[in-house]
Coordinates of N, CA and C in Angstrom, one line a residue:
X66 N 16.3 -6.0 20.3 CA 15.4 -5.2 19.4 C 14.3 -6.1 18.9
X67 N 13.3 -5.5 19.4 CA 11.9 -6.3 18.3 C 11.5 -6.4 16.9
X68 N 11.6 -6.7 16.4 CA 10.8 -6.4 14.9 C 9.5 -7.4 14.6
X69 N 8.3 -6.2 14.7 CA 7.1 -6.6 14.7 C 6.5 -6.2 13.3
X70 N 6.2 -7.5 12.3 CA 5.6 -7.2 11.2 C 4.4 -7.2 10.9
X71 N 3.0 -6.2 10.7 CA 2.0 -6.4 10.3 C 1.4 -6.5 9.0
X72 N 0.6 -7.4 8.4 CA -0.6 -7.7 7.6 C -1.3 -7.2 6.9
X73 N -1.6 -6.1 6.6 CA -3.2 -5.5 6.5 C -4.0 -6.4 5.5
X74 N -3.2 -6.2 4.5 CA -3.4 -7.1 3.3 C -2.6 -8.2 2.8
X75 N -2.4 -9.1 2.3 CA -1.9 -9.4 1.9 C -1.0 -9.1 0.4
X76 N 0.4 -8.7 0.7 CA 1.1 -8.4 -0.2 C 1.5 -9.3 -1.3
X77 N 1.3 -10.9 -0.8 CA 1.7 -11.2 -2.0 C 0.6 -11.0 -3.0
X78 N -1.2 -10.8 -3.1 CA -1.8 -10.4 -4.0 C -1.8 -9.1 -4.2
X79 N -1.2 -8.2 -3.6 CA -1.0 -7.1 -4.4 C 0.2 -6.6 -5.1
X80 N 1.1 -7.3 -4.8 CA 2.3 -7.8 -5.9 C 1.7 -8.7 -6.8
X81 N 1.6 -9.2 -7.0 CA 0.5 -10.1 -8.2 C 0.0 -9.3 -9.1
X82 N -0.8 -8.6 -8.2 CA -1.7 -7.5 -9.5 C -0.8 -6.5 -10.1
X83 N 0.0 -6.2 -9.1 CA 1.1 -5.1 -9.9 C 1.4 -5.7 -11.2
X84 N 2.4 -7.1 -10.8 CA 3.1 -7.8 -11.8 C 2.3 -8.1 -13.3
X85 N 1.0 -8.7 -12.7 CA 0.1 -9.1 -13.8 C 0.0 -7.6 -14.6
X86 N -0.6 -6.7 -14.2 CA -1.3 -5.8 -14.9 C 0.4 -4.7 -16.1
X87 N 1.2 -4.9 -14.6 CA 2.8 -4.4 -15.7 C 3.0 -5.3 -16.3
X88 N 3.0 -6.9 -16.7 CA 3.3 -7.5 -17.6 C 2.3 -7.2 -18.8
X89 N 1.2 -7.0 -18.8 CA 0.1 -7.1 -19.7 C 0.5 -6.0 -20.3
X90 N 0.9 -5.0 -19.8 CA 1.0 -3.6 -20.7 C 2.0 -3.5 -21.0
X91 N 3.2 -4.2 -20.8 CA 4.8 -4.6 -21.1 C 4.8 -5.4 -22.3
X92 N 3.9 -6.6 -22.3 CA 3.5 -7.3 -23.5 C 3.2 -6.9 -24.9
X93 N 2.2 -6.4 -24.8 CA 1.9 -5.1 -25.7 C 2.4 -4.1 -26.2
X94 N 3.1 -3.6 -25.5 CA 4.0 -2.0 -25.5 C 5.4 -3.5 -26.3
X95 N 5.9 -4.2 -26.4 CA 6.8 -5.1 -26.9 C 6.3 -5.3 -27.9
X96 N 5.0 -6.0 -28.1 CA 4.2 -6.8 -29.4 C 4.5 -5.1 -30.3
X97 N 4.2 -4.1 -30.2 CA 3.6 -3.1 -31.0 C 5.2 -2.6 -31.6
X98 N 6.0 -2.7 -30.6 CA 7.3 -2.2 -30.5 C 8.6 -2.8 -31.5
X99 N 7.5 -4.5 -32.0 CA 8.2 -5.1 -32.7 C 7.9 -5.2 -34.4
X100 N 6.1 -4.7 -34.2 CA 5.2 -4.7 -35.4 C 5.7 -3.1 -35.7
X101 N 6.6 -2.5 -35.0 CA 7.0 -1.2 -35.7 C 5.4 -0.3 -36.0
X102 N 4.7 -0.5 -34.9 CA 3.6 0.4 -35.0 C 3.9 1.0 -33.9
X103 N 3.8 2.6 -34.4 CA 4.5 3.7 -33.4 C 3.2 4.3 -32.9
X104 N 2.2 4.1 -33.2 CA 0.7 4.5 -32.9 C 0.6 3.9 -31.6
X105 N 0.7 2.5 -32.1 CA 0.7 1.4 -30.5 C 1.5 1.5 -29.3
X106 N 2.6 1.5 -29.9 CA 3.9 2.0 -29.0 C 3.5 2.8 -27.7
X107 N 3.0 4.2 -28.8 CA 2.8 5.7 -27.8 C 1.8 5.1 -26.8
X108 N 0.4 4.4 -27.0 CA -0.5 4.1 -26.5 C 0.0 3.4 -25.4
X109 N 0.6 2.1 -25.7 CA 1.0 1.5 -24.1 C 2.4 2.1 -23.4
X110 N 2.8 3.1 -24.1 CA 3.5 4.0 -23.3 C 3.1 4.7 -22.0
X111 N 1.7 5.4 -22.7 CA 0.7 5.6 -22.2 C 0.4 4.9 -20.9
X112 N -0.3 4.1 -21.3 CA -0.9 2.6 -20.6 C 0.0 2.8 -19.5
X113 N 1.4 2.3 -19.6 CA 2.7 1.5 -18.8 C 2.8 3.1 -17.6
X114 N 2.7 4.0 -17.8 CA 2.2 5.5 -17.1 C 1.5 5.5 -16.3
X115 N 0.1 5.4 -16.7 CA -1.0 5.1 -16.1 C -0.9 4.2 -15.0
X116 N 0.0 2.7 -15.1 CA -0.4 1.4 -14.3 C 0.7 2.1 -13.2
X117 N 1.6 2.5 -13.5 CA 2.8 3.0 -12.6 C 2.3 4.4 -11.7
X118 N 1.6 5.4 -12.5 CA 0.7 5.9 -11.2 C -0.1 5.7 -10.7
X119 N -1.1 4.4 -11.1 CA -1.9 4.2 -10.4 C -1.2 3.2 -8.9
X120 N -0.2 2.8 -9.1 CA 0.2 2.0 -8.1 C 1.2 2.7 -6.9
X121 N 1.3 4.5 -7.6 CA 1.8 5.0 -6.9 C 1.4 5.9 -6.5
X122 N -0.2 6.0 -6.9 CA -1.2 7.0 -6.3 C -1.5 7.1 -5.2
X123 N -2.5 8.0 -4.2 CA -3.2 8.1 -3.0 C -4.8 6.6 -3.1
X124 N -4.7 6.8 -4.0 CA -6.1 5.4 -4.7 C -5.4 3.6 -4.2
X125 N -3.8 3.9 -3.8 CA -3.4 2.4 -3.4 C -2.9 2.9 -2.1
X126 N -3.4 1.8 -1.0 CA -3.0 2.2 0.2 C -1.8 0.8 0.5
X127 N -1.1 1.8 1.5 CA 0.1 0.2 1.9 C -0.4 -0.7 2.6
X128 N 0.0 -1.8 2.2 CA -0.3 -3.4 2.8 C 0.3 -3.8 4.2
X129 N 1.8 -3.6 4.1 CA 2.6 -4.3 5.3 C 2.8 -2.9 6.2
X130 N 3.2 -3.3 7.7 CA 4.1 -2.3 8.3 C 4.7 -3.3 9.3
X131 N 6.1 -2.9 9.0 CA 6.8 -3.2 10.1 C 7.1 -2.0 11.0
X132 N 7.4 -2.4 12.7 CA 7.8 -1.8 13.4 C 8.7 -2.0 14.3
X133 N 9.6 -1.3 14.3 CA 11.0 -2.0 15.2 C 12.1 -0.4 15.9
X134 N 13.1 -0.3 16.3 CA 13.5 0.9 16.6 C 14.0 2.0 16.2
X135 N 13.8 1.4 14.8 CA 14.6 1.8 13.5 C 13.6 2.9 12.9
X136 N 12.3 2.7 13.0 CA 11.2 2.9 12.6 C 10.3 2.5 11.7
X137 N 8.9 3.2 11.3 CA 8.3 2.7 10.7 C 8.1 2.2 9.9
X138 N 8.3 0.8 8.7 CA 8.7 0.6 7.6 C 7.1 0.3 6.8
X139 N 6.7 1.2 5.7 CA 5.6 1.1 5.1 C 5.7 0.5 3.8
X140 N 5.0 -0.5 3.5 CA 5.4 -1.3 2.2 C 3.9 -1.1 1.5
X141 N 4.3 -0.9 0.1 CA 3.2 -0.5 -0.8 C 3.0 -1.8 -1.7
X142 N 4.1 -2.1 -2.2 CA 4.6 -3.4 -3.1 C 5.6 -2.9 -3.8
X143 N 5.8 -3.9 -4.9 CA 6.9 -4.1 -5.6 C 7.0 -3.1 -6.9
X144 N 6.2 -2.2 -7.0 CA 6.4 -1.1 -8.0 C 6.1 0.2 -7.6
X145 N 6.1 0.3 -6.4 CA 5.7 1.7 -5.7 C 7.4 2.0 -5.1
X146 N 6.9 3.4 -5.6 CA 8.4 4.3 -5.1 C 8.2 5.1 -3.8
X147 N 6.9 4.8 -3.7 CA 6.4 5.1 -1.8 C 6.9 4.4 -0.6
X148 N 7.2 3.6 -1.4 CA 7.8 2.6 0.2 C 8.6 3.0 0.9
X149 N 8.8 3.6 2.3 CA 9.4 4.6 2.8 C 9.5 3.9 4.6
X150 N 10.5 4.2 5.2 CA 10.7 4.0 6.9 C 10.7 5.5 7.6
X151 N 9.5 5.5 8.3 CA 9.1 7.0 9.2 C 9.6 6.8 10.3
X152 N 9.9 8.0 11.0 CA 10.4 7.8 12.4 C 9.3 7.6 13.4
X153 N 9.6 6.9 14.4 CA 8.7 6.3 15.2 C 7.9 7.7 16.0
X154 N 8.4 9.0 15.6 CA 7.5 10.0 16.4 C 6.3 10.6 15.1
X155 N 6.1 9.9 14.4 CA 5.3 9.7 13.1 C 3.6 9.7 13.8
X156 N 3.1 10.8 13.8 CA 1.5 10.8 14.2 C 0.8 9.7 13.7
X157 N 0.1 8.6 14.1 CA -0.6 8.3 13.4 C -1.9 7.8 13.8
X158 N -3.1 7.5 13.2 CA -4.8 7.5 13.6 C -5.2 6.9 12.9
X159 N -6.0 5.8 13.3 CA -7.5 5.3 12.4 C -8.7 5.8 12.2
X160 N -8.8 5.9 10.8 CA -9.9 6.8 10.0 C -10.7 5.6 10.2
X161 N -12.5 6.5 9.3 CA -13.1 6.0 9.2 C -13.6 6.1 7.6
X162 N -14.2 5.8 6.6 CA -14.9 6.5 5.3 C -15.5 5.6 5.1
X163 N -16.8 6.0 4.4 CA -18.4 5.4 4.1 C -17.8 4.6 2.6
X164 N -18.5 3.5 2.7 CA -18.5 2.4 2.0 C -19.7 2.3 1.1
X165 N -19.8 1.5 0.0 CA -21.2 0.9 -0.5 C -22.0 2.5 -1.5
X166 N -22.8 1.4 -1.9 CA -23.9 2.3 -2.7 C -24.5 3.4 -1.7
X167 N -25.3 3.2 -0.7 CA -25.7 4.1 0.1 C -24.8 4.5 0.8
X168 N -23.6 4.3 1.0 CA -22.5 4.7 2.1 C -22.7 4.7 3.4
X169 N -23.7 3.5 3.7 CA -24.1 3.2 4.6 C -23.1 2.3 5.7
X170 N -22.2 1.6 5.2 CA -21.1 0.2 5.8 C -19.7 1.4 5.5
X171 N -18.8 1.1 6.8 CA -17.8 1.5 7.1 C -16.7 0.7 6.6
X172 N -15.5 1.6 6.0 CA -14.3 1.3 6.2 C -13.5 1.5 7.2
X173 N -12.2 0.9 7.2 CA -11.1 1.7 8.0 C -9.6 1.6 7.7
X174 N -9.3 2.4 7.9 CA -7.9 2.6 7.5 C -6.9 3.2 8.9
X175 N -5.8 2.9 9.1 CA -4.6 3.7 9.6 C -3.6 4.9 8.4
X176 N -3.5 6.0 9.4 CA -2.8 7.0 8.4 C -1.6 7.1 9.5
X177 N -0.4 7.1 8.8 CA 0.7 7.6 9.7 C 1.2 8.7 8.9
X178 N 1.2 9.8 9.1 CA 1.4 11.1 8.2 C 0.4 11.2 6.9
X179 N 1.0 10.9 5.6 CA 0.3 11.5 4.5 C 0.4 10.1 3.9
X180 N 0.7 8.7 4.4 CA 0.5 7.8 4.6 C -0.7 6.6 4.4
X181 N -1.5 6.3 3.6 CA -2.5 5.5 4.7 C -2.6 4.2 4.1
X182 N -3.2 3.6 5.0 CA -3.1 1.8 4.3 C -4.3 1.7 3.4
X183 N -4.4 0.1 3.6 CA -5.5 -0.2 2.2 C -6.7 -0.2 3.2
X184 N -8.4 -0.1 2.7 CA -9.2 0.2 3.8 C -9.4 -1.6 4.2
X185 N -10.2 -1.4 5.2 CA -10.4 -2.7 5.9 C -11.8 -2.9 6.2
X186 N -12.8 -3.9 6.3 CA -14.0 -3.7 7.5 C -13.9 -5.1 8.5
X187 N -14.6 -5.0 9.1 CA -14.6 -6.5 10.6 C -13.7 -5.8 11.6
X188 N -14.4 -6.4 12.7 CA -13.9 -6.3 13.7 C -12.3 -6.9 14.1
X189 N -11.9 -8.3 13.3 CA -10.4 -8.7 13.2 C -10.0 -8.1 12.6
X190 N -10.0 -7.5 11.9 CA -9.3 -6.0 10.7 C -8.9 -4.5 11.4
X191 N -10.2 -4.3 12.4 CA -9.6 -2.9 13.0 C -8.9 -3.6 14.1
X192 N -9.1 -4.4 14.7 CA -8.4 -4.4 15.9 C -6.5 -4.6 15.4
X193 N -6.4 -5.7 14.3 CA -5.3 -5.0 13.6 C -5.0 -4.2 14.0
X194 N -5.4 -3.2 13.3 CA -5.1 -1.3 13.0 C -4.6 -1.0 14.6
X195 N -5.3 -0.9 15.4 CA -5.2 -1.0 16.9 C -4.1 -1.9 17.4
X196 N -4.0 -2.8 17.1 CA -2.6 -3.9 17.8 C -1.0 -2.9 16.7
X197 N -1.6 -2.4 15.4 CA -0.1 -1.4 15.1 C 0.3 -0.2 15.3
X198 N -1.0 0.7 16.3 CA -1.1 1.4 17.1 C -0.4 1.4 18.1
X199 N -0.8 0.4 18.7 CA 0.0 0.4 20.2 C 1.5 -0.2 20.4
X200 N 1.2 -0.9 18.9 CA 2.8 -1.9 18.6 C 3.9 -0.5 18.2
X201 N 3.5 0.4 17.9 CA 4.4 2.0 17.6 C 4.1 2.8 19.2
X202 N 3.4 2.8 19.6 CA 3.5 3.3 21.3 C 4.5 2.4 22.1
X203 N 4.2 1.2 22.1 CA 5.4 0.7 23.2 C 6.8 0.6 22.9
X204 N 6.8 1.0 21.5 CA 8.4 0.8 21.2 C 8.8 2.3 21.1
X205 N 7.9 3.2 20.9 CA 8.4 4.3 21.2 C 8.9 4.9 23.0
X206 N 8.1 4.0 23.7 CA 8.3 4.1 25.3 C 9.6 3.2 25.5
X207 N 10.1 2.4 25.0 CA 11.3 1.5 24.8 C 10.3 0.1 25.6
X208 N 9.5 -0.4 25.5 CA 8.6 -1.7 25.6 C 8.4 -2.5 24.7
X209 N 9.7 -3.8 25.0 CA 9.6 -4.2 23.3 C 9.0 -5.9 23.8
X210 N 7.4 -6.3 24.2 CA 7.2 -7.3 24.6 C 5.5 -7.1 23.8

């Protein structure tokens, strides 16, 4: 059995930012929590809400994918309750969506269902997308080379 892991991003900086941004509003939501200000509290209550859906929104795309015969394993990071393994009969396609002030420069992304990663541009970046493409075709044909 193969187990092929892909890149898109790099997850250790997007575990980073998770971590940093939940500690900062963990910090706070403690500091206020201790100063017995219930004003503050509710606020980075708030806050700690906000960072937790934003990391578990459609606005964060997944970093890693492995693929092996088990199937698809989609990693978001370390505070996403999205992280999920699809079965290898899992549709999946590379988009495209306009980038920039004029929306002139392209992104790209892979979606496997309702799915999609973080966007990308360069030509070493889509072909990526393409090498996890075909890396989920040959193991669905049973081609594990």
């Amino acid at each position: 059995m193969e187990t092929q892991i892909f890149v898109i991003k790099s997850l250790l900086v997007q575990n980073s930012i998770m971590l940093i941004s939940m500690g900062v509003v963990l910090f706070f939501l403690g500091r206020a929590f201790f100063k017995k200000n219930t004003k503050h509290v509710l606020v980075f209550l708030v806050w700690l809400g906000v960072v937790v859906w934003f990391f578990n929104s459609p606005f964060f795309g997944f970093s890693v994918v492995t693929v092996n015969k088990k199937g698809i394993a989609i990693d978001y990071g370390m505070l996403s309750f999205r992280n999920v393994v699809l079965p290898l009969d899992t549709q999946w396609k590379i988009e495209t969506s306009p980038s920039g002030i004029l929306k002139t420069s392209k992104l790209y992304y892979i979606r496997f269902g309702d799915h999609q990663s973080m966007k990308v541009k360069g030509k070493k970046d889509v072909e990526l997308l393409h090498r996890i493409g075909r890396a989920v075709e040959r193991i669905k044909k049973g081609q594990f080379s």
